[in-house]
Amino acid sequence: MLAKILSAAVAGVEGYIVQVEVDLAQGLPVFSTVGLPEGAVRESKDRVKAAIRNCGYEFPTRKITVNLAPASMKKEGSGYDLPIALGILAAAGTIKCPDLKNTGVVGELSLDGSVCSVRGILPMILAARNSGITRFFVPQENGEEAAVVTDLEIIPVSRLDQAVEMLTGVKECSPLVTDVRAVLHNNRKYSVDFVEVKGQEHAKRAMEIAAAGGHNILLNGVPGTGKTMMARRLATILPELCLEEALETTKVYSTTGHLPERKPLVVQRPFRSPHHTISDAGLIGGGQVPRPGEVSLAHNGVLFLDELPEFRKNVLEVMRQPLEDGVVTISRASSSLQFPARFMLVAAMNPCPCGYYGDQTRECTCTPIQIQRYQSRLSGPLLDRIDMHIDVPAVKVKEIDGKADGVSSSVMRERVKTARKIQEERYCGENGVYNNAQMGSALMKKYCQLDSGGKSILHRSVEHFGLSARAYHRILKIARTIADLDSSGSIDEKHITEAVQYRRLQSANL
C-alpha cells in the first residue's frame, strides 16, 4: 500500500514543504530511504522502527520504501522521523483517517516513542501556511513557537501513540493558541541603561543619531572611556520590534537553535558581540552545510565588533556586501542561499596597540611604524562604509563622581522613535527602505536638498579632509537624520556642520 503525508524542512532560513511517500510491498524486509537523504535522515529507520514497536504497534515485515519529495533537494535533520512513522502505520492500515492532504507533521522520535523538538519550526510553519495546510502536528516543546503563526491549527504532540490517536479520532485534537500581542509586549525590559553612562555627551549624541537613522558607527578612544559600555546600550534606544521584524529575526534564531528556551519570539533587538578570533564563516555564515553567521543573528539589531583592528583582515573584508546590501549570499555548486543581515554595525578600537596614543595622562609606548601598521589593518573601503567615526576621550574624575544622572534610554528611545516615524512616513511605498541609512541615490536627490550655505560647507569639508564620494553621501544621510531629530523638513547649515564632525576621524586615520 502507499501512504502520503506532508512535512516541512528548512533551506537556509526559509521553509519548504516535503511530501513523505511510504510504500509497502511484497519482498524481503528492507527499509530504504530515497530523495537525497543525509546521514541523520538515513539513520531515521532505526529510530522509527524502535519507536513503533515500543509504542505497542506492529512493525510491518515487508519491503518499505520512503521517498522524500522534492528529490532534487538534500534532506537533513531528524524532523522526518514522525511523518515517516505515521506514513508506515498508515500504509500498513493501522491509521485509518479520511484525509491527510491538509495536515503537516514534523518531529524527531526517541526510541521509546517520545517526540523531540526540532530546529527551524517557525519557517516551516510559515511555509505550511503559505501552501494552504490547515493543520500541523509539531513536538510539544516547539508548540508555542509554532503557534505564533495564525490561520492554521497547531497540534502539539509528545508521543507517537498520541499522534496516532489524534489522527484516528480516538483522542480530541486541541489546537494551541499563543497571544502574539502579549508575547511582543512582554520581556522587553533591558538590564542596562544609558543613564549609567557618566559624561561622554558628545558620544551619546552620536549614538542617538546613529540609532535614529540606522547608521553604522565607529568609536575610537583610549581604554576605559566607555566605548563598550555605550555600545552595549545602543539596542536599548532602538524602537521596539514590530511583528514582521520579530518573525524575521526569530526565523534565524530558530534555524540555528539559538532561540531562548520558553520564548516563542525574539522580542528584543538582538545584540551580538563575537570575539575577534571568529572566522569568516562564523561571522558571515557558510560551512559545508551553509548556516547563518553572526551578521544574520544580528538581523534587525546591533552587531558589536570590539577591538576592530584585532579581527583578521579577510574576516572584516567579507562584511562589505552585507553592509551595503543587507543580505548575505552563500553560493555552492548545487545551490545558492540568502541570509538576512540588516543590522547596525558598532565597532570600537584603540588608537594604537598599547591604547594610549594621544592620551593626556599616560604615555604611549608605540613607535610611529607600529601605530601606522595598527591603523592600516582597517582598509579604506571598509571605513568608508561606516557612516559615523567618533573620537571618545577619557572621562574626567569629576564626571565619574558627579551625582547628576545622564539621559535615560527611555527618553532617548522616544526621540529616536519620533525620528523613525518621520522616516517611515517619508519612505512609505519605497521597497526595502526603512531609514535614512538605506537611502539610494534617487531618494537622496529627492530628500537631501541643500541650500547654498549648506553646499558650500559640505564641499569645503570634502576637499579639506579628502573624503570620498561615498563619504559625501554618508554625510548627507547623517545630516538628514539630524534634521529629523530636530523635526525639520529641510537640512540647514547647522545640520551639515554637525554631520561633518562625524567623518573627521576617518581622514585622521587614513
XYZ file of C-alpha atoms in Angstrom:
510
model
C 0.000 0.000 0.000
C 1.012 3.611 -0.498
C 0.596 6.431 2.022
C 1.426 10.109 1.648
C 1.895 12.631 4.432
C 3.139 16.217 4.344
C 6.092 17.521 6.296
C 8.424 20.545 6.072
C 12.116 21.390 6.088
C 14.385 24.438 6.023
C 16.784 25.624 3.315
C 18.864 28.477 4.697
C 16.290 30.267 6.839
C 13.290 29.652 4.580
C 10.938 26.722 4.949
C 9.586 24.484 2.194
C 7.105 21.610 2.043
C 8.288 17.999 1.797
C 5.957 15.169 0.799
C 6.762 11.904 2.571
C 5.667 8.897 0.476
C 5.747 5.451 2.076
C 5.249 2.283 0.025
C 4.857 -1.224 1.494
C 5.472 -4.020 -1.000
C 5.966 -7.777 -1.001
C 9.543 -8.902 -0.663
C 12.374 -9.160 1.804
C 12.057 -6.839 4.854
C 14.199 -3.955 3.644
C 13.877 -0.305 4.704
C 15.232 2.159 2.126
C 15.004 5.951 2.036
C 15.388 7.916 -1.203
C 15.260 11.617 -2.064
C 18.837 12.773 -1.290
C 18.789 11.916 2.439
C 21.746 12.976 4.611
C 23.165 10.920 7.492
C 20.568 11.808 10.157
C 17.736 11.072 7.709
C 19.183 7.684 6.716
C 19.513 6.769 10.388
C 15.833 7.519 10.985
C 14.850 3.959 10.021
C 16.341 2.610 13.255
C 14.642 5.253 15.427
C 11.312 4.789 13.628
C 11.406 1.004 13.920
C 12.142 1.062 17.666
C 9.580 3.826 18.351
C 6.776 1.976 16.552
C 7.429 -1.242 18.440
C 7.870 0.442 21.831
C 4.527 2.218 21.398
C 2.785 -1.151 21.032
C 2.288 -1.221 17.260
C 3.393 -3.950 14.897
C 6.214 -3.000 12.547
C 5.451 -4.427 9.077
C 7.928 -7.088 7.903
C 7.725 -6.037 4.275
C 9.788 -4.066 1.797
C 9.480 -0.410 2.884
C 10.431 2.414 0.523
C 10.321 6.023 1.750
C 10.568 8.839 -0.784
C 11.149 12.434 0.304
C 9.960 14.809 -2.403
C 11.178 17.032 -3.966
C 14.025 14.594 -4.598
C 16.246 17.345 -6.043
C 16.881 18.958 -2.630
C 19.115 17.460 0.044
C 17.225 16.352 3.145
C 18.925 16.738 6.510
C 17.926 16.690 10.151
C 15.787 14.385 12.232
C 12.412 16.084 11.729
C 11.260 13.410 9.262
C 11.045 10.680 11.931
C 7.441 11.323 12.972
C 5.969 11.690 9.452
C 7.825 8.544 8.290
C 6.484 6.567 11.278
C 2.930 7.787 10.682
C 3.282 7.046 6.981
C 4.350 3.457 7.710
C 1.416 2.945 10.080
C -0.978 4.493 7.540
C 0.341 2.276 4.722
C 0.016 -0.786 6.985
C -3.608 0.082 7.769
C -3.036 0.908 11.455
C -4.072 4.525 10.902
C -7.368 4.964 9.099
C -8.184 8.610 8.612
C -10.184 10.162 5.756
C -7.831 12.896 4.570
C -4.252 13.937 5.245
C -3.916 16.369 2.328
C -4.140 19.459 4.542
C -2.221 18.048 7.512
C 1.501 18.520 8.115
C 3.730 16.632 10.550
C 7.264 17.176 11.814
C 9.229 15.806 14.769
C 12.144 13.668 15.905
C 11.451 10.330 17.592
C 13.192 8.794 20.561
C 13.443 5.019 20.790
C 10.614 4.933 23.336
C 8.260 6.858 21.029
C 8.676 10.302 22.560
C 8.607 13.233 20.139
C 11.605 15.565 20.481
C 11.957 19.169 19.351
C 13.484 20.198 16.031
C 15.167 23.355 14.785
C 13.584 25.802 12.357
C 9.961 25.159 13.286
C 8.862 28.760 12.625
C 9.970 28.941 8.953
C 8.409 25.504 8.439
C 5.036 26.648 9.774
C 5.169 29.843 7.708
C 5.804 27.745 4.590
C 2.944 25.426 5.556
C 0.536 28.341 5.932
C 1.542 29.726 2.556
C 0.985 26.282 0.993
C -2.583 26.026 2.248
C -2.002 23.491 5.041
C -4.645 23.986 7.720
C -3.358 21.679 10.493
C 0.171 20.900 11.643
C 1.433 18.418 14.234
C 4.590 19.635 15.981
C 6.645 18.499 19.000
C 5.314 19.667 22.349
C 8.466 21.729 23.006
C 8.021 23.617 19.717
C 4.319 24.288 20.231
C 4.447 27.889 21.477
C 6.929 28.901 18.797
C 4.765 27.393 16.043
C 1.563 28.900 17.436
C 2.690 32.482 16.800
C 1.663 31.831 13.175
C -2.071 32.305 12.723
C -4.508 30.905 10.126
C -3.705 27.242 10.820
C -4.169 24.844 13.735
C -1.064 23.890 15.700
C -1.376 20.490 17.403
C 1.479 19.787 19.877
C 2.240 16.093 20.495
C 4.618 14.461 22.956
C 4.457 10.817 21.815
C 3.961 8.802 18.643
C 0.933 6.932 20.011
C -0.656 10.261 20.980
C -0.301 11.496 17.383
C -1.860 8.239 16.106
C -4.845 8.575 18.455
C -5.399 12.176 17.369
C -5.252 11.325 13.665
C -7.681 8.404 14.071
C -10.112 10.444 16.167
C -9.678 8.412 19.358
C -8.355 11.493 21.151
C -9.534 15.040 20.521
C -7.098 17.477 18.920
C -6.710 20.656 20.959
C -5.065 23.429 18.899
C -2.556 25.582 20.770
C -3.118 29.336 20.674
C -0.459 31.938 21.521
C -1.298 35.563 22.327
C 1.211 37.203 19.975
C 0.500 40.721 21.230
C 1.186 39.695 24.814
C 4.407 37.976 23.772
C 5.555 41.080 21.894
C 4.948 43.383 24.840
C 6.443 41.095 27.473
C 10.130 40.583 28.190
C 11.144 43.885 26.593
C 12.945 45.163 29.667
C 16.690 45.665 29.363
C 19.156 45.148 32.173
C 21.303 48.129 31.078
C 20.509 51.809 30.553
C 22.233 54.887 29.157
C 21.583 56.662 32.459
C 24.521 54.667 33.831
C 26.954 56.305 31.381
C 28.728 59.256 33.011
C 29.878 62.107 30.793
C 30.581 61.463 27.081
C 27.703 63.688 25.996
C 29.172 64.081 22.509
C 29.429 60.310 22.045
C 25.922 59.724 23.426
C 24.579 62.306 20.992
C 26.284 60.411 18.176
C 24.784 57.122 19.380
C 21.323 58.681 19.362
C 21.813 59.948 15.806
C 23.054 56.527 14.719
C 20.001 54.847 16.253
C 17.619 57.375 14.716
C 18.918 56.849 11.186
C 20.195 53.263 11.348
C 23.789 54.402 10.744
C 26.911 52.338 11.374
C 29.294 53.872 13.906
C 32.968 53.524 14.908
C 34.135 54.513 18.393
C 37.823 55.333 18.792
C 39.471 56.077 22.130
C 41.885 55.007 24.824
C 40.932 52.086 27.128
C 38.342 52.781 29.811
C 36.467 55.619 28.116
C 33.135 53.745 27.942
C 33.130 52.593 24.314
C 31.929 49.086 25.103
C 29.544 50.375 27.759
C 27.779 52.649 25.267
C 27.766 50.041 22.515
C 26.003 47.532 24.781
C 23.291 50.106 25.459
C 22.592 51.044 21.851
C 19.912 48.376 21.457
C 18.009 49.915 24.398
C 17.299 53.123 22.452
C 16.195 51.461 19.219
C 12.440 51.246 18.500
C 10.684 48.068 19.598
C 10.459 45.217 17.130
C 7.219 45.055 15.181
C 5.638 41.633 14.483
C 7.148 41.381 10.999
C 10.649 42.152 12.284
C 10.200 39.759 15.214
C 9.225 36.939 12.846
C 12.195 37.654 10.541
C 14.622 37.607 13.453
C 13.058 34.560 15.093
C 13.391 32.579 11.842
C 17.172 32.994 12.013
C 17.356 32.074 15.711
C 15.006 29.122 15.253
C 17.053 27.740 12.359
C 20.352 27.985 14.246
C 18.978 26.717 17.556
C 19.687 29.998 19.384
C 16.066 30.735 20.301
C 15.856 31.200 24.097
C 14.000 28.461 25.954
C 10.297 29.130 26.525
C 10.406 32.266 24.385
C 8.448 31.708 21.162
C 9.565 35.035 19.662
C 12.632 37.248 19.759
C 11.076 40.417 21.153
C 14.224 42.435 21.928
C 16.611 43.885 19.384
C 19.460 41.361 19.028
C 22.889 42.352 20.290
C 25.741 40.198 19.056
C 29.362 40.653 20.120
C 31.615 37.992 18.529
C 35.225 37.537 19.658
C 37.936 38.844 17.366
C 39.180 35.286 16.715
C 35.999 34.439 14.790
C 36.347 33.002 11.284
C 34.807 34.481 8.168
C 32.268 31.630 8.035
C 31.361 32.256 11.683
C 30.826 35.954 11.032
C 29.137 35.894 7.633
C 27.800 32.361 7.516
C 28.675 29.315 5.460
C 30.168 25.921 6.104
C 29.700 22.584 4.358
C 26.011 22.879 5.147
C 25.511 26.684 4.991
C 24.364 28.176 8.281
C 23.709 31.821 9.217
C 26.582 33.690 10.864
C 26.769 36.466 13.441
C 25.703 39.156 10.954
C 22.432 37.267 10.411
C 21.929 36.662 14.138
C 22.215 40.467 14.482
C 19.453 40.986 11.886
C 17.223 43.921 12.938
C 19.611 44.573 15.817
C 23.204 45.502 16.649
C 26.490 43.813 15.716
C 29.304 44.975 18.001
C 32.907 44.364 16.970
C 35.168 45.273 19.875
C 38.895 45.804 19.196
C 38.151 46.090 15.480
C 41.788 46.027 14.234
C 42.345 42.706 16.044
C 39.943 40.925 13.675
C 41.622 39.181 10.769
C 41.620 41.322 7.650
C 39.887 38.719 5.470
C 37.105 38.458 8.075
C 36.486 42.208 8.020
C 36.593 42.493 4.237
C 33.802 39.932 3.720
C 31.463 42.271 5.608
C 31.355 44.701 2.696
C 28.423 43.012 0.939
C 26.100 42.723 3.957
C 26.909 46.312 4.982
C 25.783 47.528 1.563
C 23.012 45.068 0.641
C 21.591 43.870 3.964
C 21.813 40.216 2.853
C 24.481 37.518 2.739
C 24.625 35.304 -0.335
C 26.248 31.882 0.108
C 26.870 30.166 -3.227
C 27.619 26.495 -3.654
C 27.881 24.299 -6.741
C 24.406 22.862 -6.155
C 22.553 25.880 -4.767
C 22.679 29.484 -3.620
C 21.228 30.634 -0.296
C 20.496 34.094 1.076
C 20.545 35.003 4.756
C 19.099 38.314 6.038
C 21.713 40.676 7.510
C 20.187 44.106 8.010
C 21.966 45.268 11.158
C 23.631 48.271 12.741
C 27.377 47.902 12.978
C 29.011 49.336 16.088
C 32.791 48.998 16.178
C 35.302 50.055 18.825
C 39.063 50.442 18.584
C 42.067 51.907 20.365
C 44.251 54.485 18.613
C 47.358 52.258 18.823
C 48.479 48.792 20.028
C 49.147 49.939 23.600
C 45.966 52.015 23.518
C 47.291 55.341 24.833
C 48.314 57.279 21.716
C 47.122 60.864 22.225
C 46.191 60.339 25.889
C 46.911 63.298 28.153
C 47.680 61.251 31.280
C 49.562 58.161 30.100
C 52.467 57.926 27.697
C 52.191 55.872 24.536
C 54.929 53.225 24.173
C 54.308 52.501 20.477
C 56.603 53.559 17.662
C 55.190 55.518 14.684
C 55.593 52.431 12.489
C 53.615 50.302 14.964
C 50.840 52.904 15.079
C 50.700 53.133 11.289
C 50.691 49.358 10.893
C 47.936 49.023 13.525
C 45.660 51.613 11.927
C 46.288 50.283 8.413
C 44.661 46.971 9.363
C 41.378 48.699 8.560
C 41.052 49.252 4.830
C 39.724 52.467 3.348
C 36.738 50.760 1.644
C 35.646 49.254 4.967
C 35.972 52.538 6.865
C 34.095 54.263 4.056
C 31.097 52.008 4.732
C 30.943 53.045 8.397
C 28.837 56.201 8.473
C 29.990 57.828 11.714
C 33.502 57.966 13.198
C 33.544 59.180 16.797
C 36.516 60.080 19.000
C 35.762 59.080 22.606
C 38.033 60.974 25.058
C 38.859 59.931 28.606
C 36.206 60.694 31.227
C 37.108 63.297 33.859
C 37.078 62.296 37.524
C 34.500 64.906 38.472
C 32.135 63.470 35.843
C 32.562 59.962 37.263
C 31.788 61.126 40.809
C 29.049 63.513 39.685
C 25.635 62.885 41.202
C 23.693 64.161 38.205
C 22.403 61.283 36.077
C 22.521 61.390 32.310
C 19.593 60.981 29.968
C 17.898 57.600 30.294
C 17.449 55.117 27.478
C 13.662 55.549 27.573
C 13.940 59.295 26.909
C 16.452 58.753 24.104
C 14.293 55.985 22.638
C 11.262 58.262 22.420
C 13.283 60.809 20.441
C 14.583 58.041 18.195
C 11.057 56.699 17.645
C 9.833 60.173 16.662
C 12.604 60.471 14.058
C 11.960 56.928 12.800
C 8.258 57.722 12.453
C 9.133 60.654 10.176
C 11.309 58.345 8.074
C 8.618 55.678 7.956
C 6.150 58.166 6.505
C 8.754 59.572 4.121
C 9.725 56.196 2.659
C 6.249 54.688 2.614
C 5.976 52.704 -0.599
C 9.745 52.536 -1.133
C 10.658 48.850 -1.311
C 13.396 47.861 1.169
C 13.953 51.397 2.553
C 13.043 51.929 6.212
C 15.516 54.534 7.455
C 17.901 57.201 6.225
C 20.924 54.902 6.118
C 19.215 52.813 3.425
C 18.574 55.689 1.025
C 19.769 55.280 -2.549
C 20.943 57.989 -4.924
C 17.455 58.779 -6.221
C 15.994 59.197 -2.724
C 18.955 61.313 -1.596
C 18.456 63.618 -4.536
C 14.805 63.940 -3.533
C 15.068 64.303 0.249
C 18.567 65.721 0.872
C 18.393 69.069 -0.907
C 20.805 71.713 0.442
C 20.779 75.475 0.256
C 23.815 77.381 -0.995
C 25.293 77.721 2.518
C 24.996 74.017 3.239
C 26.532 73.087 -0.116
C 29.461 75.412 0.491
C 30.205 73.886 3.922
C 29.943 70.350 2.585
C 32.143 70.987 -0.461
C 34.855 72.666 1.572
C 34.812 69.841 4.129
C 35.136 67.129 1.496
C 38.085 68.914 -0.135
C 39.808 69.732 3.170
C 39.535 66.226 4.664
C 39.989 64.367 1.375
C 36.760 62.417 1.718
C 35.412 60.049 -0.939
C 32.160 60.294 -2.879
C 30.703 57.615 -0.598
C 31.652 59.685 2.463
C 29.983 62.703 0.823
C 26.719 60.773 0.608
C 27.106 59.429 4.144
C 27.359 62.990 5.457
C 24.137 63.882 3.637
C 22.338 60.907 5.197
C 23.589 61.811 8.683
C 22.510 65.424 8.182
C 19.066 64.200 7.121
C 18.817 62.197 10.363
C 19.916 65.181 12.477
C 17.226 67.261 10.771
C 14.650 64.558 11.548
C 15.636 64.636 15.230
C 15.014 68.387 15.091
C 11.681 67.754 13.289
C 12.969 69.919 10.450
C 11.776 69.332 6.916
C 14.896 70.917 5.406
C 18.591 70.322 6.039
C 20.134 73.506 7.450
C 23.753 74.594 7.755
C 23.923 73.513 11.401
C 22.853 70.004 10.439
C 25.597 69.748 7.816
C 28.184 71.208 10.221
C 27.377 68.618 12.879
C 27.289 65.780 10.353
C 30.761 66.663 9.069
C 32.166 66.243 12.581
C 31.270 62.566 12.479
C 33.567 61.913 9.483
C 36.698 63.772 10.564
C 38.190 60.806 12.398
C 38.421 58.779 9.195
C 40.556 61.403 7.480
C 42.863 61.452 10.504
C 43.285 57.649 10.427
C 43.813 57.433 6.703
